[in-house]
N, CA, C and O atoms as a printed pandas DataFrame, in Angstrom:
     atom_number atom_name residue_name chain_id  residue_number  x_coord  y_coord  z_coord
0              1         N          MET        A               1   53.369   64.708  106.007
1              2        CA          MET        A               1   52.128   64.844  106.695
2              3         C          MET        A               1   51.905   66.287  107.019
3              4         O          MET        A               1   52.849   67.002  107.355
4              5         N          VAL        A               2   50.675   66.734  106.924
5              6        CA          VAL        A               2   50.339   68.134  107.293
6              7         C          VAL        A               2   49.299   68.067  108.405
7              8         O          VAL        A               2   48.337   67.306  108.307
8              9         N          VAL        A               3   49.479   68.845  109.443
9             10        CA          VAL        A               3   48.486   68.969  110.507
10            11         C          VAL        A               3   47.951   70.395  110.520
11            12         O          VAL        A               3   48.694   71.344  110.771
12            13         N          ALA        A               4   46.677   70.535  110.252
13            14        CA          ALA        A               4   46.039   71.839  110.252
14            15         C          ALA        A               4   45.779   72.353  111.632
15            16         O          ALA        A               4   45.833   71.589  112.596
16            17         N          ALA        A               5   45.495   73.643  111.762
17            18        CA          ALA        A               5   45.240   74.261  113.082
18            19         C          ALA        A               5   44.072   73.617  113.809
19            20         O          ALA        A               5   44.051   73.588  115.040
20            21         N          ASP        A               6   43.067   73.081  113.041
21            22        CA          ASP        A               6   41.946   72.425  113.700
22            23         C          ASP        A               6   42.187   70.945  114.013
23            24         O          ASP        A               6   41.283   70.243  114.465
24            25         N          GLY        A               7   43.413   70.484  113.767
25            26        CA          GLY        A               7   43.735   69.095  114.069
26            27         C          GLY        A               7   43.582   68.131  112.895
27            28         O          GLY        A               7   43.921   66.956  113.033
28            29         N          THR        A               8   43.081   68.588  111.745
29            30        CA          THR        A               8   42.945   67.751  110.581
30            31         C          THR        A               8   44.330   67.303  110.135
31            32         O          THR        A               8   45.243   68.120  110.010
32            33         N          VAL        A               9   44.483   66.006  109.895
33            34        CA          VAL        A               9   45.766   65.416  109.514
34            35         C          VAL        A               9   45.668   64.872  108.072
35            36         O          VAL        A               9   44.720   64.168  107.723
36            37         N          VAL        A              10   46.652   65.212  107.266
37            38        CA          VAL        A              10   46.716   64.734  105.893
38            39         C          VAL        A              10   48.095   64.018  105.712
39            40         O          VAL        A              10   49.134   64.590  106.042
40            41         N          HIS        A              11   48.089   62.819  105.207
41            42        CA          HIS        A              11   49.337   61.987  105.016
42            43         C          HIS        A              11   49.630   61.937  103.530
43            44         O          HIS        A              11   48.744   61.714  102.705
44            45         N          PHE        A              12   50.912   62.154  103.208
45            46        CA          PHE        A              12   51.370   62.128  101.814
46            47         C          PHE        A              12   52.308   60.921  101.626
47            48         O          PHE        A              12   53.323   60.820  102.316
48            49         N          ARG        A              13   51.981   60.013  100.706
49            50        CA          ARG        A              13   52.787   58.863  100.419
50            51         C          ARG        A              13   53.853   59.242   99.417
51            52         O          ARG        A              13   53.575   59.886   98.405
52            53         N          LYS        A              14   55.129   58.819   99.723
53            54        CA          LYS        A              14   56.239   59.139   98.830
54            55         C          LYS        A              14   55.938   58.603   97.409
55            56         O          LYS        A              14   55.524   57.458   97.231
56            57         N          GLY        A              15   56.155   59.450   96.442
57            58        CA          GLY        A              15   55.929   59.042   95.082
58            59         C          GLY        A              15   54.518   59.260   94.597
59            60         O          GLY        A              15   54.242   59.113   93.406
60            61         N          ALA        A              16   53.607   59.613   95.511
61            62        CA          ALA        A              16   52.205   59.835   95.094
62            63         C          ALA        A              16   52.127   61.138   94.277
63            64         O          ALA        A              16   52.985   62.011   94.409
64            65         N          PRO        A              17   51.105   61.257   93.446
65            66        CA          PRO        A              17   50.954   62.507   92.732
66            67         C          PRO        A              17   50.698   63.658   93.679
67            68         O          PRO        A              17   50.350   63.428   94.837
68            69         N          GLY        A              18   50.857   64.878   93.229
69            70        CA          GLY        A              18   50.617   66.056   94.042
70            71         C          GLY        A              18   49.209   66.092   94.619
71            72         O          GLY        A              18   48.321   65.367   94.171
72            73         N          VAL        A              19   49.024   66.926   95.595
73            74        CA          VAL        A              19   47.721   66.990   96.302
74            75         C          VAL        A              19   47.022   68.265   95.860
75            76         O          VAL        A              19   47.649   69.317   95.736
76            77         N          ARG        A              20   45.736   68.166   95.625
77            78        CA          ARG        A              20   44.932   69.344   95.280
78            79         C          ARG        A              20   43.667   69.328   96.132
79            80         O          ARG        A              20   42.877   68.388   96.043
80            81         N          LEU        A              21   43.467   70.345   96.949
81            82        CA          LEU        A              21   42.296   70.466   97.818
82            83         C          LEU        A              21   41.459   71.623   97.345
83            84         O          LEU        A              21   41.951   72.744   97.214
84            85         N          CYS        A              22   40.188   71.356   97.087
85            86        CA          CYS        A              22   39.284   72.412   96.558
86            87         C          CYS        A              22   38.224   72.743   97.611
87            88         O          CYS        A              22   37.691   71.851   98.272
88            89         N          GLY        A              23   37.935   73.998   97.754
89            90        CA          GLY        A              23   36.949   74.469   98.670
90            91         C          GLY        A              23   35.973   75.404   98.030
91            92         O          GLY        A              23   35.990   75.580   96.812
92            93         N          GLU        A              24   35.111   76.017   98.829
93            94        CA          GLU        A              24   34.102   76.911   98.297
94            95         C          GLU        A              24   34.673   78.205   97.764
95            96         O          GLU        A              24   34.097   78.790   96.847
96            97         N          ARG        A              25   35.811   78.683   98.317
97            98        CA          ARG        A              25   36.380   79.978   97.925
98            99         C          ARG        A              25   37.727   79.874   97.255
99           100         O          ARG        A              25   38.395   80.887   97.048
100          101         N          GLY        A              26   38.141   78.665   96.910
101          102        CA          GLY        A              26   39.433   78.522   96.257
102          103         C          GLY        A              26   39.975   77.123   96.350
103          104         O          GLY        A              26   39.242   76.172   96.620
104          105         N          GLU        A              27   41.306   77.002   96.118
105          106        CA          GLU        A              27   41.947   75.698   96.222
106          107         C          GLU        A              27   43.407   75.894   96.562
107          108         O          GLU        A              27   43.983   76.966   96.382
108          109         N          MET        A              28   43.988   74.795   97.069
109          110        CA          MET        A              28   45.423   74.764   97.341
110          111         C          MET        A              28   45.974   73.450   96.755
111          112         O          MET        A              28   45.284   72.432   96.695
112          113         N          ALA        A              29   47.211   73.516   96.338
113          114        CA          ALA        A              29   47.816   72.346   95.722
114          115         C          ALA        A              29   49.267   72.245   96.105
115          116         O          ALA        A              29   49.922   73.269   96.296
116          117         N          PHE        A              30   49.808   71.007   96.229
117          118        CA          PHE        A              30   51.209   70.845   96.463
118          119         C          PHE        A              30   51.902   70.456   95.177
119          120         O          PHE        A              30   51.580   69.440   94.561
120          121         N          ASP        A              31   52.833   71.255   94.792
121          122        CA          ASP        A              31   53.645   71.027   93.586
122          123         C          ASP        A              31   55.071   70.727   94.052
123          124         O          ASP        A              31   55.718   71.553   94.696
124          125         N          TYR        A              32   55.553   69.503   93.703
125          126        CA          TYR        A              32   56.846   69.073   94.229
126          127         C          TYR        A              32   57.995   69.998   93.801
127          128         O          TYR        A              32   59.047   70.002   94.441
128          129         N          GLY        A              33   57.815   70.765   92.751
129          130        CA          GLY        A              33   58.881   71.692   92.322
130          131         C          GLY        A              33   58.761   73.039   92.973
131          132         O          GLY        A              33   59.768   73.726   93.140
132          133         N          LYS        A              34   57.545   73.453   93.355
133          134        CA          LYS        A              34   57.302   74.792   93.887
134          135         C          LYS        A              34   56.793   74.873   95.280
135          136         O          LYS        A              34   56.750   75.955   95.866
136          137         N          GLY        A              35   56.389   73.709   95.854
137          138        CA          GLY        A              35   55.794   73.692   97.188
138          139         C          GLY        A              35   54.318   73.984   97.146
139          140         O          GLY        A              35   53.688   73.773   96.110
140          141         N          TRP        A              36   53.738   74.461   98.228
141          142        CA          TRP        A              36   52.289   74.737   98.294
142          143         C          TRP        A              36   51.939   75.945   97.468
143          144         O          TRP        A              36   52.681   76.927   97.461
144          145         N          ARG        A              37   50.817   75.894   96.768
145          146        CA          ARG        A              37   50.289   77.024   95.982
146          147         C          ARG        A              37   48.865   77.237   96.381
147          148         O          ARG        A              37   48.164   76.289   96.735
148          149         N          LEU        A              38   48.412   78.504   96.329
149          150        CA          LEU        A              38   47.064   78.894   96.783
150          151         C          LEU        A              38   46.345   79.729   95.770
151          152         O          LEU        A              38   46.895   80.715   95.278
152          153         N          TRP        A              39   45.110   79.357   95.438
153          154        CA          TRP        A              39   44.277   80.174   94.574
154          155         C          TRP        A              39   42.991   80.477   95.339
155          156         O          TRP        A              39   42.395   79.587   95.947
156          157         N          GLN        A              40   42.568   81.746   95.302
157          158        CA          GLN        A              40   41.337   82.134   95.983
158          159         C          GLN        A              40   40.474   82.978   95.085
159          160         O          GLN        A              40   40.953   83.631   94.158
160          161         N          GLN        A              41   39.181   82.953   95.378
161          162        CA          GLN        A              41   38.238   83.804   94.683
162          163         C          GLN        A              41   38.440   85.243   95.230
163          164         O          GLN        A              41   38.371   85.460   96.440
164          165         N          VAL        A              42   38.684   86.202   94.347
165          166        CA          VAL        A              42   38.883   87.587   94.737
166          167         C          VAL        A              42   37.944   88.504   93.954
167          168         O          VAL        A              42   37.522   88.172   92.846
168          169         N          GLU        A              43   37.633   89.624   94.521
169          170        CA          GLU        A              43   36.818   90.629   93.850
170          171         C          GLU        A              43   37.744   91.688   93.229
171          172         O          GLU        A              43   38.689   92.153   93.867
172          173         N          GLY        A              44   37.467   92.039   92.037
173          174        CA          GLY        A              44   38.236   93.052   91.338
174          175         C          GLY        A              44   37.312   93.996   90.554
175          176         O          GLY        A              44   36.092   93.835   90.582
176          177         N          PRO        A              45   37.880   94.953   89.876
177          178        CA          PRO        A              45   37.078   95.932   89.129
178          179         C          PRO        A              45   36.140   95.273   88.097
179          180         O          PRO        A              45   35.043   95.763   87.831
180          181         N          ALA        A              46   36.606   94.152   87.529
181          182        CA          ALA        A              46   35.783   93.483   86.508
182          183         C          ALA        A              46   34.896   92.370   87.105
183          184         O          ALA        A              46   34.266   91.609   86.370
184          185         N          GLY        A              47   34.859   92.288   88.443
185          186        CA          GLY        A              47   34.060   91.285   89.103
186          187         C          GLY        A              47   34.880   90.238   89.808
187          188         O          GLY        A              47   36.035   90.468   90.165
188          189         N          SER        A              48   34.284   89.099   90.003
189          190        CA          SER        A              48   34.944   88.010   90.764
190          191         C          SER        A              48   35.861   87.178   89.813
191          192         O          SER        A              48   35.514   86.898   88.665
192          193         N          ALA        A              49   37.019   86.812   90.345
193          194        CA          ALA        A              49   37.957   85.986   89.586
194          195         C          ALA        A              49   38.777   85.147   90.530
195          196         O          ALA        A              49   38.836   85.444   91.723
196          197         N          VAL        A              50   39.422   84.091   90.021
197          198        CA          VAL        A              50   40.292   83.272   90.786
198          199         C          VAL        A              50   41.712   83.758   90.549
199          200         O          VAL        A              50   42.141   83.903   89.404
200          201         N          ALA        A              51   42.449   84.012   91.640
201          202        CA          ALA        A              51   43.824   84.490   91.537
202          203         C          ALA        A              51   44.742   83.667   92.372
203          204         O          ALA        A              51   44.343   83.192   93.436
204          205         N          GLU        A              52   45.969   83.474   91.933
205          206        CA          GLU        A              52   46.999   82.757   92.730
206          207         C          GLU        A              52   47.546   83.765   93.703
207          208         O          GLU        A              52   47.917   84.871   93.311
208          209         N          LEU        A              53   47.603   83.396   94.982
209          210        CA          LEU        A              53   48.096   84.243   96.078
210          211         C          LEU        A              53   49.375   83.638   96.590
211          212         O          LEU        A              53   49.629   82.450   96.393
212          213         N          ASP        A              54   50.222   84.482   97.276
213          214        CA          ASP        A              54   51.379   83.938   97.928
214          215         C          ASP        A              54   50.974   82.995   99.034
215          216         O          ASP        A              54   50.027   83.280   99.767
216          217         N          TRP        A              55   51.664   81.878   99.174
217          218        CA          TRP        A              55   51.401   80.940  100.255
218          219         C          TRP        A              55   51.849   81.555  101.547
219          220         O          TRP        A              55   52.974   82.050  101.629
220          221         N          PRO        A              56   50.979   81.543  102.604
221          222        CA          PRO        A              56   51.380   82.093  103.887
222          223         C          PRO        A              56   52.521   81.247  104.487
223          224         O          PRO        A              56   52.502   80.020  104.393
224          225         N          GLN        A              57   53.479   81.891  105.082
225          226        CA          GLN        A              57   54.641   81.148  105.611
226          227         C          GLN        A              57   54.236   80.322  106.836
227          228         O          GLN        A              57   53.263   80.678  107.501
228          229         N          PRO        A              58   54.938   79.240  107.157
229          230        CA          PRO        A              58   56.138   78.806  106.473
230          231         C          PRO        A              58   55.800   77.950  105.258
231          232         O          PRO        A              58   54.778   77.264  105.237
232          233         N          GLN        A              59   56.632   77.994  104.285
233          234        CA          GLN        A              59   56.484   77.201  103.063
234          235         C          GLN        A              59   57.332   75.956  103.220
235          236         O          GLN        A              59   58.458   76.023  103.712
236          237         N          PHE        A              60   56.788   74.808  102.800
237          238        CA          PHE        A              60   57.543   73.544  102.833
238          239         C          PHE        A              60   58.456   73.510  101.642
239          240         O          PHE        A              60   58.000   73.646  100.507
240          241         N          ASN        A              61   59.753   73.328  101.879
241          242        CA          ASN        A              61   60.710   73.326  100.793
242          243         C          ASN        A              61   61.189   71.905  100.553
243          244         O          ASN        A              61   61.648   71.227  101.473
244          245         N          VAL        A              62   61.077   71.458   99.299
245          246        CA          VAL        A              62   61.549   70.109   98.942
246          247         C          VAL        A              62   63.006   70.253   98.562
247          248         O          VAL        A              62   63.330   71.258   97.929
248          249         N          PRO        A              63   63.919   69.350   98.883
249          250        CA          PRO        A              63   63.771   68.074   99.532
250          251         C          PRO        A              63   64.292   68.081  100.980
251          252         O          PRO        A              63   65.004   67.157  101.373
252          253         N          TYR        A              64   63.963   69.066  101.752
253          254        CA          TYR        A              64   64.530   69.240  103.070
254          255         C          TYR        A              64   63.736   68.617  104.218
255          256         O          TYR        A              64   63.830   69.075  105.356
256          257         N          GLY        A              65   62.961   67.583  103.927
257          258        CA          GLY        A              65   62.140   66.904  104.965
258          259         C          GLY        A              65   62.954   66.433  106.142
259          260         O          GLY        A              65   62.510   66.563  107.282
260          261         N          ALA        A              66   64.139   65.886  105.902
261          262        CA          ALA        A              66   64.981   65.408  107.006
262          263         C          ALA        A              66   65.424   66.541  107.893
263          264         O          ALA        A              66   65.514   66.380  109.110
264          265         N          VAL        A              67   65.707   67.697  107.298
265          266        CA          VAL        A              67   66.112   68.892  108.062
266          267         C          VAL        A              67   64.965   69.261  109.009
267          268         O          VAL        A              67   65.201   69.513  110.191
268          269         N          TYR        A              68   63.730   69.295  108.504
269          270        CA          TYR        A              68   62.578   69.663  109.307
270          271         C          TYR        A              68   62.354   68.621  110.421
271          272         O          TYR        A              68   62.018   68.987  111.548
272          273         N          CYS        A              69   62.537   67.339  110.113
273          274        CA          CYS        A              69   62.408   66.311  111.134
274          275         C          CYS        A              69   63.394   66.495  112.274
275          276         O          CYS        A              69   63.028   66.380  113.443
276          277         N          VAL        A              70   64.642   66.780  111.935
277          278        CA          VAL        A              70   65.701   67.019  112.961
278          279         C          VAL        A              70   65.312   68.276  113.749
279          280         O          VAL        A              70   65.432   68.280  114.974
280          281         N          ASP        A              71   64.859   69.318  113.096
281          282        CA          ASP        A              71   64.471   70.540  113.773
282          283         C          ASP        A              71   63.335   70.241  114.760
283          284         O          ASP        A              71   63.329   70.768  115.872
284          285         N          ASP        A              72   62.387   69.409  114.363
285          286        CA          ASP        A              72   61.287   69.085  115.303
286          287         C          ASP        A              72   61.791   68.333  116.535
287          288         O          ASP        A              72   61.361   68.598  117.658
288          289         N          VAL        A              73   62.717   67.382  116.307
289          290        CA          VAL        A              73   63.285   66.642  117.435
290          291         C          VAL        A              73   64.027   67.586  118.378
291          292         O          VAL        A              73   63.884   67.491  119.597
292          293         N          MET        A              74   64.832   68.509  117.803
293          294        CA          MET        A              74   65.567   69.455  118.614
294          295         C          MET        A              74   64.632   70.363  119.396
295          296         O          MET        A              74   64.894   70.671  120.559
296          297         N          ARG        A              75   63.525   70.803  118.756
297          298        CA          ARG        A              75   62.568   71.642  119.435
298          299         C          ARG        A              75   61.852   70.899  120.525
299          300         O          ARG        A              75   61.515   71.491  121.551
300          301         N          CYS        A              76   61.602   69.605  120.340
301          302        CA          CYS        A              76   61.013   68.765  121.416
302          303         C          CYS        A              76   61.956   68.670  122.602
303          304         O          CYS        A              76   61.553   68.846  123.752
304          305         N          LEU        A              77   63.227   68.385  122.303
305          306        CA          LEU        A              77   64.218   68.273  123.365
306          307         C          LEU        A              77   64.370   69.592  124.159
307          308         O          LEU        A              77   64.630   69.588  125.362
308          309         N          ALA        A              78   64.196   70.730  123.428
309          310        CA          ALA        A              78   64.311   72.025  124.083
310          311         C          ALA        A              78   62.995   72.396  124.815
311          312         O          ALA        A              78   62.943   73.447  125.454
312          313         N          GLY        A              79   61.973   71.592  124.741
313          314        CA          GLY        A              79   60.711   71.874  125.391
314          315         C          GLY        A              79   59.836   72.841  124.649
315          316         O          GLY        A              79   58.886   73.367  125.231
316          317         N          GLU        A              80   60.115   73.108  123.363
317          318        CA          GLU        A              80   59.351   74.068  122.564
318          319         C          GLU        A              80   58.180   73.385  121.863
319          320         O          GLU        A              80   57.239   74.058  121.441
320          321         N          MET        A              81   58.224   72.053  121.731
321          322        CA          MET        A              81   57.123   71.257  121.112
322          323         C          MET        A              81   56.876   70.037  121.973
323          324         O          MET        A              81   57.782   69.534  122.636
324          325         N          GLU        A              82   55.609   69.556  121.956
325          326        CA          GLU        A              82   55.273   68.363  122.696
326          327         C          GLU        A              82   55.708   67.101  121.946
327          328         O          GLU        A              82   56.199   66.150  122.554
328          329         N          GLU        A              83   55.530   67.101  120.650
329          330        CA          GLU        A              83   55.909   65.955  119.856
330          331         C          GLU        A              83   56.223   66.415  118.438
331          332         O          GLU        A              83   55.711   67.441  117.991
332          333         N          PRO        A              84   57.073   65.654  117.719
333          334        CA          PRO        A              84   57.375   66.020  116.331
334          335         C          PRO        A              84   56.108   66.005  115.469
335          336         O          PRO        A              84   55.169   65.257  115.741
336          337         N          LYS        A              85   56.099   66.829  114.445
337          338        CA          LYS        A              85   54.932   66.877  113.530
338          339         C          LYS        A              85   54.712   65.551  112.822
339          340         O          LYS        A              85   53.596   65.262  112.389
340          341         N          ASN        A              86   55.759   64.738  112.696
341          342        CA          ASN        A              86   55.659   63.463  112.006
342          343         C          ASN        A              86   55.883   62.302  112.996
343          344         O          ASN        A              86   56.564   61.326  112.683
344          345         N          SER        A              87   55.294   62.433  114.196
345          346        CA          SER        A              87   55.466   61.426  115.232
346          347         C          SER        A              87   54.708   60.134  114.863
347          348         O          SER        A              87   53.837   60.145  113.993
348          349         N          GLY        A              88   55.049   59.036  115.530
349          350        CA          GLY        A              88   54.373   57.777  115.309
350          351         C          GLY        A              88   52.891   57.880  115.574
351          352         O          GLY        A              88   52.088   57.304  114.840
352          353         N          ARG        A              89   52.513   58.607  116.612
353          354        CA          ARG        A              89   51.076   58.768  116.945
354          355         C          ARG        A              89   50.375   59.480  115.810
355          356         O          ARG        A              89   49.305   59.052  115.378
356          357         N          ARG        A              90   50.954   60.552  115.322
357          358        CA          ARG        A              90   50.280   61.322  114.231
358          359         C          ARG        A              90   50.243   60.501  112.963
359          360         O          ARG        A              90   49.256   60.581  112.232
360          361         N          VAL        A              91   51.252   59.725  112.663
361          362        CA          VAL        A              91   51.258   58.873  111.457
362          363         C          VAL        A              91   50.148   57.831  111.610
363          364         O          VAL        A              91   49.434   57.543  110.650
364          365         N          GLY        A              92   49.999   57.260  112.822
365          366        CA          GLY        A              92   48.935   56.313  113.061
366          367         C          GLY        A              92   47.562   56.889  112.846
367          368         O          GLY        A              92   46.688   56.241  112.270
368          369         N          VAL        A              93   47.368   58.128  113.317
369          370        CA          VAL        A              93   46.086   58.839  113.086
370          371         C          VAL        A              93   45.884   59.033  111.601
371          372         O          VAL        A              93   44.785   58.797  111.099
372          373         N          ALA        A              94   46.893   59.450  110.893
373          374        CA          ALA        A              94   46.769   59.713  109.458
374          375         C          ALA        A              94   46.437   58.446  108.706
375          376         O          ALA        A              94   45.620   58.472  107.786
376          377         N          LEU        A              95   47.045   57.354  109.071
377          378        CA          LEU        A              95   46.737   56.082  108.410
378          379         C          LEU        A              95   45.321   55.647  108.678
379          380         O          LEU        A              95   44.657   55.117  107.787
380          381         N          GLU        A              96   44.836   55.864  109.909
381          382        CA          GLU        A              96   43.474   55.498  110.209
382          383         C          GLU        A              96   42.513   56.332  109.402
383          384         O          GLU        A              96   41.511   55.809  108.916
384          385         N          VAL        A              97   42.790   57.641  109.238
385          386        CA          VAL        A              97   41.955   58.504  108.403
386          387         C          VAL        A              97   41.959   57.996  106.950
387          388         O          VAL        A              97   40.925   57.958  106.284
388          389         N          GLU        A              98   43.159   57.605  106.481
389          390        CA          GLU        A              98   43.263   57.101  105.102
390          391         C          GLU        A              98   42.416   55.828  104.920
391          392         O          GLU        A              98   41.729   55.680  103.909
392          393         N          VAL        A              99   42.466   54.941  105.867
393          394        CA          VAL        A              99   41.647   53.698  105.790
394          395         C          VAL        A              99   40.170   54.096  105.857
395          396         O          VAL        A              99   39.360   53.528  105.124
396          397         N          ALA        A             100   39.797   55.044  106.703
397          398        CA          ALA        A             100   38.405   55.448  106.813
398          399         C          ALA        A             100   37.913   56.070  105.499
399          400         O          ALA        A             100   36.762   55.867  105.114
400          401         N          LEU        A             101   38.770   56.820  104.818
401          402        CA          LEU        A             101   38.357   57.368  103.506
402          403         C          LEU        A             101   38.096   56.232  102.542
403          404         O          LEU        A             101   37.138   56.290  101.771
404          405         N          LYS        A             102   38.919   55.207  102.565
405          406        CA          LYS        A             102   38.706   54.052  101.649
406          407         C          LYS        A             102   37.378   53.357  102.001
407          408         O          LYS        A             102   36.625   52.986  101.101
408          409         N          VAL        A             103   37.090   53.182  103.272
409          410        CA          VAL        A             103   35.889   52.531  103.731
410          411         C          VAL        A             103   34.685   53.359  103.307
411          412         O          VAL        A             103   33.699   52.826  102.797
412          413         N          SER        A             104   34.776   54.656  103.521
413          414        CA          SER        A             104   33.675   55.591  103.167
414          415         C          SER        A             104   33.405   55.533  101.679
415          416         O          SER        A             104   32.246   55.478  101.268
416          417         N          ALA        A             105   34.448   55.544  100.857
417          418        CA          ALA        A             105   34.288   55.481   99.396
418          419         C          ALA        A             105   33.602   54.182   98.970
419          420         O          ALA        A             105   32.757   54.173   98.075
420          421         N          ALA        A             106   33.985   53.086   99.630
421          422        CA          ALA        A             106   33.381   51.792   99.300
422          423         C          ALA        A             106   31.918   51.719   99.710
423          424         O          ALA        A             106   31.172   50.886   99.195
424          425         N          GLN        A             107   31.487   52.605  100.652
425          426        CA          GLN        A             107   30.083   52.623  101.100
426          427         C          GLN        A             107   29.323   53.789  100.440
427          428         O          GLN        A             107   28.271   54.205  100.925
428          429         N          GLY        A             108   29.873   54.311   99.324
429          430        CA          GLY        A             108   29.170   55.392   98.611
430          431         C          GLY        A             108   29.277   56.744   99.253
431          432         O          GLY        A             108   28.416   57.598   99.043
432          433         N          GLY        A             109   30.326   56.965  100.040
433          434        CA          GLY        A             109   30.523   58.275  100.654
434          435         C          GLY        A             109   29.887   58.409  102.028
435          436         O          GLY        A             109   29.805   59.515  102.561
436          437         N          GLU        A             110   29.447   57.331  102.597
437          438        CA          GLU        A             110   28.854   57.337  103.927
438          439         C          GLU        A             110   29.852   57.796  104.974
439          440         O          GLU        A             110   31.051   57.549  104.847
440          441         N          ARG        A             111   29.357   58.464  106.010
441          442        CA          ARG        A             111   30.191   58.880  107.117
442          443         C          ARG        A             111   30.697   57.653  107.877
443          444         O          ARG        A             111   29.951   56.709  108.140
444          445         N          VAL        A             112   31.987   57.696  108.221
445          446        CA          VAL        A             112   32.642   56.622  108.966
446          447         C          VAL        A             112   33.121   57.176  110.293
447          448         O          VAL        A             112   33.880   58.145  110.322
448          449         N          GLU        A             113   32.695   56.583  111.377
449          450        CA          GLU        A             113   33.085   57.060  112.696
450          451         C          GLU        A             113   34.521   56.585  113.052
451          452         O          GLU        A             113   34.906   55.449  112.774
452          453         N          LEU        A             114   35.282   57.492  113.670
453          454        CA          LEU        A             114   36.635   57.159  114.183
454          455         C          LEU        A             114   36.586   57.145  115.691
455          456         O          LEU        A             114   35.826   57.917  116.277
456          457         N          PRO        A             115   37.348   56.318  116.335
457          458        CA          PRO        A             115   38.270   55.345  115.762
458          459         C          PRO        A             115   37.559   54.184  115.116
459          460         O          PRO        A             115   36.461   53.820  115.536
460          461         N          LEU        A             116   38.170   53.588  114.089
461          462        CA          LEU        A             116   37.598   52.474  113.394
462          463         C          LEU        A             116   37.482   51.297  114.352
463          464         O          LEU        A             116   38.395   51.043  115.137
464          465         N          GLN        A             117   36.372   50.583  114.294
465          466        CA          GLN        A             117   36.225   49.421  115.166
466          467         C          GLN        A             117   36.856   48.158  114.575
467          468         O          GLN        A             117   37.347   47.305  115.313
468          469         N          ASP        A             118   36.841   48.040  113.248
469          470        CA          ASP        A             118   37.408   46.908  112.593
470          471         C          ASP        A             118   38.903   47.120  112.383
471          472         O          ASP        A             118   39.290   47.834  111.458
472          473         N          ARG        A             119   39.755   46.522  113.214
473          474        CA          ARG        A             119   41.196   46.756  113.167
474          475         C          ARG        A             119   41.889   45.867  112.132
475          476         O          ARG        A             119   43.114   45.903  112.021
476          477         N          SER        A             120   41.138   45.082  111.383
477          478        CA          SER        A             120   41.731   44.180  110.358
478          479         C          SER        A             120   41.815   44.909  108.990
479          480         O          SER        A             120   42.377   44.365  108.039
480          481         N          LEU        A             121   41.266   46.118  108.894
481          482        CA          LEU        A             121   41.267   46.806  107.603
482          483         C          LEU        A             121   42.692   47.227  107.261
483          484         O          LEU        A             121   43.512   47.395  108.164
484          485         N          GLY        A             122   43.005   47.402  105.981
485          486        CA          GLY        A             122   44.303   47.836  105.574
486          487         C          GLY        A             122   44.241   48.562  104.222
487          488         O          GLY        A             122   43.161   48.807  103.684
488          489         N          LEU        A             123   45.386   48.890  103.703
489          490        CA          LEU        A             123   45.505   49.549  102.398
490          491         C          LEU        A             123   46.394   48.746  101.520
491          492         O          LEU        A             123   47.393   48.194  101.980
492          493         N          ASN        A             124   46.056   48.664  100.252
493          494        CA          ASN        A             124   46.859   47.978   99.253
494          495         C          ASN        A             124   47.361   49.056   98.256
495          496         O          ASN        A             124   46.559   49.704   97.582
496          497         N          TYR        A             125   48.655   49.228   98.178
497          498        CA          TYR        A             125   49.250   50.223   97.288
498          499         C          TYR        A             125   49.706   49.626   95.978
499          500         O          TYR        A             125   50.194   48.497   95.929
500          501         N          ASP        A             126   49.545   50.384   94.930
501          502        CA          ASP        A             126   50.077   49.993   93.602
502          503         C          ASP        A             126   51.428   50.685   93.471
503          504         O          ASP        A             126   51.495   51.812   92.982
504          505         N          TRP        A             127   52.500   50.034   93.897
505          506        CA          TRP        A             127   53.810   50.641   93.959
506          507         C          TRP        A             127   54.439   50.892   92.612
507          508         O          TRP        A             127   55.437   51.608   92.523
508          509         N          PHE        A             128   53.881   50.320   91.559
509          510        CA          PHE        A             128   54.485   50.438   90.238
510          511         C          PHE        A             128   53.779   51.385   89.312
511          512         O          PHE        A             128   53.999   51.343   88.101
512          513         N          ARG        A             129   52.907   52.269   89.865
513          514        CA          ARG        A             129   52.251   53.246   89.055
514          515         C          ARG        A             129   53.203   54.278   88.520
515          516         O          ARG        A             129   52.787   55.188   87.803
């Protein structure tokens, strides 16, 4: 799970394909072999072009997720963090956002208000993809 500075939460399902996020000035992608990668529109002598830039630290290193989890717990115990980055509350929020994305897609991209009122909604995974 990734939590952005503005509170946006993104959940990654184990075994899912890499993530690619595109914006107006570039894109970022998660590559399981290399970690996060960043491409941005830059101006050069020949005009505008897309260039791969160094990912700002810290970089997520695979497969050390358990190490980061233990570090979060230790930092919480030391009073340096309020809650682990992968806490149950944050996972719950991420799952609700994932369900809302599914509902929005089913409604043709309509905006879906959170928290969801229908608590019977769920997700069906194709585990054998």
